Short mmCIF file of C-alpha atoms in Angstrom, two decimals:
data_model
loop_
_atom_site.label_atom_id
_atom_site.label_comp_id
_atom_site.label_asym_id
_atom_site.label_seq_id
_atom_site.Cartn_x
_atom_site.Cartn_y
_atom_site.Cartn_z
CA ALA A 560 -13.57 -1.43 -27.34
CA GLY A 561 -17.16 -1.52 -26.19
CA HIS A 562 -17.42 -5.29 -26.07
CA ILE A 563 -14.77 -5.71 -23.38
CA GLU A 564 -16.48 -6.64 -20.19
CA PRO A 565 -15.58 -4.62 -17.15
CA VAL A 566 -13.18 -6.40 -14.86
CA GLU A 567 -13.04 -5.85 -11.17
CA GLU A 568 -10.23 -3.43 -10.46
CA ASP A 569 -8.73 -5.37 -7.61
CA GLU A 570 -8.75 -8.73 -9.34
CA LYS A 571 -5.13 -8.50 -10.31
CA ASP A 572 -4.09 -7.97 -6.71
CA THR A 573 -5.98 -10.93 -5.36
CA ILE A 574 -4.10 -13.59 -7.32
CA TRP A 575 -0.61 -13.05 -5.93
CA GLU A 576 0.62 -12.92 -2.39
CA ASP A 577 1.46 -9.56 -0.91
CA ASN A 578 4.68 -9.09 0.95
CA TRP A 579 5.60 -12.70 0.85
CA GLU A 580 9.22 -11.74 1.39
CA ASP A 581 8.45 -10.45 4.85
CA GLU A 582 10.53 -12.20 7.44
CA THR A 583 7.45 -13.44 9.23
CA VAL A 584 6.42 -15.55 6.24
CA GLY A 585 7.56 -19.12 6.69
CA GLU A 586 8.87 -18.39 10.15
CA ASP A 587 8.33 -22.01 11.17
CA PHE A 588 10.73 -23.07 8.45
CA SER A 589 13.36 -20.64 9.71
CA VAL A 590 13.01 -22.08 13.17
CA GLU A 591 13.55 -25.58 11.75
CA LEU A 592 16.63 -24.46 9.83
CA ARG A 593 18.05 -22.69 12.82
CA ALA A 594 17.64 -25.79 15.01
CA GLU A 595 19.39 -27.85 12.35
CA LEU A 596 22.33 -25.45 12.16
CA GLU A 597 22.64 -25.46 15.95
CA LYS A 598 22.70 -29.22 15.91
CA MET A 599 25.62 -29.00 13.54
CA GLY A 600 27.41 -27.05 16.17
CA HIS A 601 27.34 -23.59 14.69
CA LYS A 602 27.54 -21.76 17.96
CA ALA A 603 27.80 -18.43 16.22
CA VAL A 604 24.21 -18.80 15.14
CA ILE A 605 22.11 -16.20 16.84
CA ILE B 549 -1.89 -7.38 -33.18
CA ASP B 550 -0.70 -4.63 -30.86
CA ASN B 551 0.11 -2.53 -33.86
CA LEU B 552 -3.43 -2.58 -35.17
CA SER B 553 -5.42 0.63 -34.98
CA VAL B 554 -7.80 0.79 -32.07
CA SER B 555 -10.85 0.88 -34.30
CA PHE B 556 -9.74 -2.30 -36.08
CA LYS B 557 -8.82 -4.08 -32.88
CA ALA B 558 -12.26 -3.26 -31.51
CA ARG B 559 -13.78 -5.34 -34.26
CA ILE B 560 -11.95 -8.50 -33.24
CA PRO B 561 -14.13 -10.60 -30.90
CA LEU B 562 -12.87 -10.69 -27.34
CA SER B 563 -12.79 -14.47 -27.35
CA GLU B 564 -10.29 -14.42 -30.24
CA LEU B 565 -8.12 -11.81 -28.47
CA VAL B 566 -8.07 -13.99 -25.39
CA THR B 567 -7.17 -17.08 -27.41
CA TYR B 568 -4.50 -15.19 -29.32
CA ASN B 569 -2.94 -13.87 -26.09
CA PHE B 570 -3.06 -17.30 -24.50
CA TYR B 571 -1.02 -18.87 -27.34
CA LEU B 572 1.22 -15.84 -27.61
CA GLY B 573 1.97 -16.11 -23.89
CA LYS B 574 2.52 -19.82 -24.06
CA LYS B 575 4.94 -19.48 -26.93
CA ALA B 576 6.78 -16.65 -25.18
CA MET B 577 7.11 -18.79 -22.12
CA PHE B 578 8.77 -21.57 -24.14
CA ASP B 579 11.04 -18.96 -25.74
CA SER B 580 11.98 -17.70 -22.25
CA ASP B 581 10.58 -14.27 -23.02
CA LEU B 582 9.04 -13.87 -19.61
CA GLN B 583 7.92 -10.24 -20.01
CA THR B 584 5.84 -11.00 -23.11
CA ALA B 585 4.57 -14.22 -21.55
CA ASP B 586 3.45 -12.37 -18.44
CA LYS B 587 1.73 -9.56 -20.35
CA SER B 588 -0.08 -11.89 -22.71
CA LEU B 589 -1.20 -14.41 -20.14
CA GLU B 590 -2.33 -11.64 -17.85
CA TYR B 591 -4.49 -10.27 -20.64
CA ALA B 592 -5.88 -13.71 -21.41
CA PHE B 593 -6.67 -14.41 -17.77
CA LYS B 594 -8.15 -10.99 -17.13
CA TYR B 595 -10.48 -11.00 -20.11
CA CYS B 596 -11.44 -14.63 -20.14
CA PRO B 597 -14.93 -14.56 -18.58
CA GLU B 598 -15.40 -16.24 -15.21
CA LYS B 599 -17.82 -18.79 -16.61
CA TYR B 600 -15.01 -20.44 -18.56
CA LEU B 601 -13.36 -21.76 -15.44
CA GLU B 602 -11.52 -24.56 -17.23
CA ASN B 603 -9.97 -22.10 -19.67
CA LYS B 604 -8.91 -19.78 -16.88
CA ARG B 605 -7.34 -22.76 -15.20
CA ARG B 606 -5.36 -23.57 -18.34
CA ILE B 607 -4.11 -19.98 -18.54
CA LEU B 608 -3.01 -20.12 -14.92
CA ILE B 609 -1.02 -23.33 -15.49
CA TYR B 610 1.34 -21.26 -17.67
CA TRP B 611 1.00 -17.91 -15.99
CA ILE B 612 1.88 -19.21 -12.50
CA PRO B 613 5.39 -20.50 -13.35
CA VAL B 614 6.07 -17.34 -15.34
CA LYS B 615 5.00 -15.18 -12.40
CA MET B 616 7.07 -17.21 -9.97
CA PHE B 617 10.12 -16.55 -12.10
CA LEU B 618 9.32 -12.85 -11.87
CA GLY B 619 9.14 -13.16 -8.09
CA GLU B 620 5.39 -13.50 -7.41
CA ILE B 621 3.76 -16.34 -5.50
CA PRO B 622 0.13 -17.34 -6.11
CA LEU B 623 -2.31 -17.23 -3.21
CA ASP B 624 -3.43 -20.60 -1.85
CA SER B 625 -7.05 -19.48 -2.20
CA VAL B 626 -6.59 -18.90 -5.93
CA LEU B 627 -5.02 -22.32 -6.38
CA GLU B 628 -8.00 -23.87 -4.55
CA ASP B 629 -10.54 -21.87 -6.62
CA TYR B 630 -9.09 -23.15 -9.87
CA ASN B 631 -8.49 -26.71 -8.67
CA LEU B 632 -4.74 -26.31 -8.90
CA ASN B 633 -3.90 -27.84 -5.54
CA GLU B 634 -0.96 -29.57 -7.24
CA PHE B 635 0.80 -26.20 -7.21
CA LYS B 636 0.38 -25.51 -3.53
CA ILE B 637 3.42 -27.40 -2.20
CA ILE B 638 5.47 -26.08 -5.13
CA ALA B 639 4.52 -22.47 -4.43
CA GLN B 640 5.26 -22.88 -0.73
CA GLY B 641 8.62 -24.45 -1.55
CA VAL B 642 9.66 -21.58 -3.81
CA ARG B 643 8.40 -18.97 -1.38
CA ASP B 644 10.10 -20.37 1.66
CA GLY B 645 13.22 -21.72 0.00
CA ASN B 646 12.12 -25.20 0.97
CA ILE B 647 13.77 -27.16 -1.85
CA ARG B 648 12.43 -30.40 -0.41
CA TYR B 649 8.82 -29.21 -0.99
CA LEU B 650 9.63 -28.04 -4.50
CA ARG B 651 11.19 -31.40 -5.44
CA GLN B 652 8.35 -33.31 -3.81
CA GLY B 653 5.75 -31.19 -5.57
CA ILE B 654 7.42 -31.73 -8.94
CA ILE B 655 7.82 -35.49 -8.45
CA SER B 656 4.30 -36.10 -7.30
CA ASN B 657 2.85 -34.01 -10.13
CA ARG B 658 5.24 -35.20 -12.77
CA GLN B 659 2.53 -36.48 -15.12
CA PHE B 660 0.41 -33.36 -14.82
CA LEU B 661 3.39 -31.05 -15.37
CA MET B 662 4.67 -33.08 -18.31
CA LYS B 663 1.26 -33.16 -19.95
CA SER B 664 0.93 -29.39 -19.55
CA GLY B 665 4.44 -28.88 -20.95
CA VAL B 666 5.64 -26.92 -17.96
CA TYR B 667 7.80 -29.59 -16.34
CA LEU B 668 11.14 -28.03 -17.32
CA MET B 669 9.91 -24.63 -16.34
CA PHE B 670 9.24 -25.92 -12.85
CA GLU B 671 12.59 -27.70 -12.70
CA LYS B 672 14.20 -24.33 -13.34
CA LEU B 673 12.50 -22.92 -10.28
CA ALA B 674 15.09 -24.76 -8.18
CA GLN B 675 17.48 -21.86 -8.63
CA LEU B 676 14.97 -19.38 -7.22
CA THR B 677 14.31 -21.72 -4.35
CA TYR B 678 18.03 -21.94 -3.59
CA LEU B 679 18.10 -18.15 -3.52
CA ALA B 680 15.18 -17.95 -1.09
CA LEU B 681 16.86 -20.55 1.14
CA PHE B 682 20.12 -18.65 1.04
CA LYS B 683 18.36 -15.42 1.97
CA ARG B 684 16.75 -17.19 4.90
CA LEU B 685 20.13 -18.48 6.00
CA ALA B 686 21.63 -14.98 5.73
CA THR B 687 18.82 -13.66 7.94
CA ILE B 688 19.42 -16.39 10.50
CA ILE B 689 23.18 -15.76 10.57
CA GLY B 690 22.82 -12.00 10.65
CA ARG B 691 26.36 -11.39 9.46
CA PRO B 692 27.69 -10.63 5.99
CA GLN B 693 30.04 -13.61 6.04
CA ILE B 694 28.32 -16.92 5.43
CA LYS B 695 30.15 -20.19 5.53
CA ILE B 696 29.42 -22.18 2.41
CA GLU B 697 29.48 -25.29 4.55
CA MET B 698 26.37 -24.07 6.38
CA PHE B 699 24.45 -23.64 3.17
CA MET B 700 25.63 -27.06 2.07
CA HIS B 701 24.44 -28.54 5.33
CA LEU B 702 20.94 -27.07 4.86
CA LEU B 703 20.74 -28.32 1.30
CA LYS B 704 21.61 -31.80 2.38
CA PHE B 705 19.21 -31.55 5.32
CA LEU B 706 16.49 -30.71 2.79
CA GLY B 707 17.31 -33.78 0.75
CA GLU B 708 19.53 -32.41 -1.99
CA ASP B 709 22.03 -34.87 -3.35
CA ILE B 710 25.24 -32.92 -2.81
CA ARG B 711 28.56 -34.78 -2.67
CA HIS B 712 31.09 -31.99 -2.77
CA ILE B 713 31.28 -28.39 -1.61
CA ASP B 714 32.18 -27.33 -5.19
CA GLU B 715 28.61 -28.10 -6.21
CA VAL B 716 27.40 -25.55 -3.68
CA VAL B 717 30.06 -23.07 -4.81
CA CYS B 718 28.69 -23.56 -8.33
CA VAL B 719 25.11 -22.78 -7.22
CA LEU B 720 26.23 -19.65 -5.39
CA SER B 721 28.48 -18.47 -8.25
CA ASN B 722 25.52 -18.73 -10.57
CA LEU B 723 23.35 -16.65 -8.25
CA ILE B 724 26.07 -14.03 -7.98
CA ALA B 725 26.64 -14.03 -11.75
CA LYS B 726 22.92 -13.65 -12.36
CA LYS B 727 22.93 -10.65 -10.06
CA LYS B 728 20.67 -12.24 -7.50
CA ILE B 729 23.20 -12.02 -4.71
CA LYS B 730 25.52 -9.06 -4.27
CA GLY B 731 28.80 -10.39 -2.91
CA TYR B 732 31.75 -12.59 -3.65
CA ILE B 733 33.08 -16.03 -2.76
CA SER B 734 36.26 -16.27 -0.74
CA LYS B 735 37.67 -19.71 -1.67
CA THR B 736 40.39 -19.57 0.98
CA HIS B 737 37.79 -19.15 3.71
CA ASN B 738 35.03 -21.05 1.95
CA THR B 739 32.77 -18.18 2.69
CA VAL B 740 30.34 -16.01 0.81
CA VAL B 741 30.94 -12.37 1.67
CA LEU B 742 27.79 -10.32 1.15
CA SER B 743 27.65 -6.67 0.32
CA LYS B 744 26.86 -4.87 3.57
CA LEU B 745 24.31 -2.63 1.87
CA SER B 746 21.38 -4.50 0.35
CA PRO B 747 23.02 -7.85 -0.41
CA PHE B 748 20.02 -8.98 -2.46
CA TYR B 749 18.76 -7.33 -5.57
CA GLU B 750 15.12 -6.29 -5.83
#
């Protein structure tokens, strides 16, 4: 298919976030949730 | 069209292949065939030339929710490049498990989402967001037993209208049934007991 223009190889990888499931992502939100749980009296929360 | 011989396919103009894949992907999305939708929309996006920014934007409007269902989150920079700032708060909500952000994002972009026909698709992202929130809770707790009450408390804290613990049990049962969470619910203890080895599926 000669008419297909070349596409940059890495384009696919630059659209979606890498490793977004890492624990460090959204850490602020975790801190907020933890504080809320502690407020509720869940002493077992680490 | 995939069954056509290579030599024949080569004679179809690229613009028509892109258009075909766009509509194929869109239809597959409405039919909940996410794999086909992803493949077709990826093709359309990849081969749609950069100069047709508005067309690429239209492809992304469908491709993004499909990808999010498949567990991928779009980069903020991409959303900015294609003037899709509407999706930012939604993407962040799904990524972090912040159901409040997801709901806010959907409400404030209701017209846009309705017009694009992806409103229901985004509503369905709530389940993924619940899962992300539950995973976050599991990490905070650090134990395999998680009190359903705690999850309920976080949902309410994030603005969900939950009146009874059974509603939360229902959410969690669904996630277990859909093989998103490995574990079981102990009704007597009102606890989710997670599998000790890899409680969440890939």
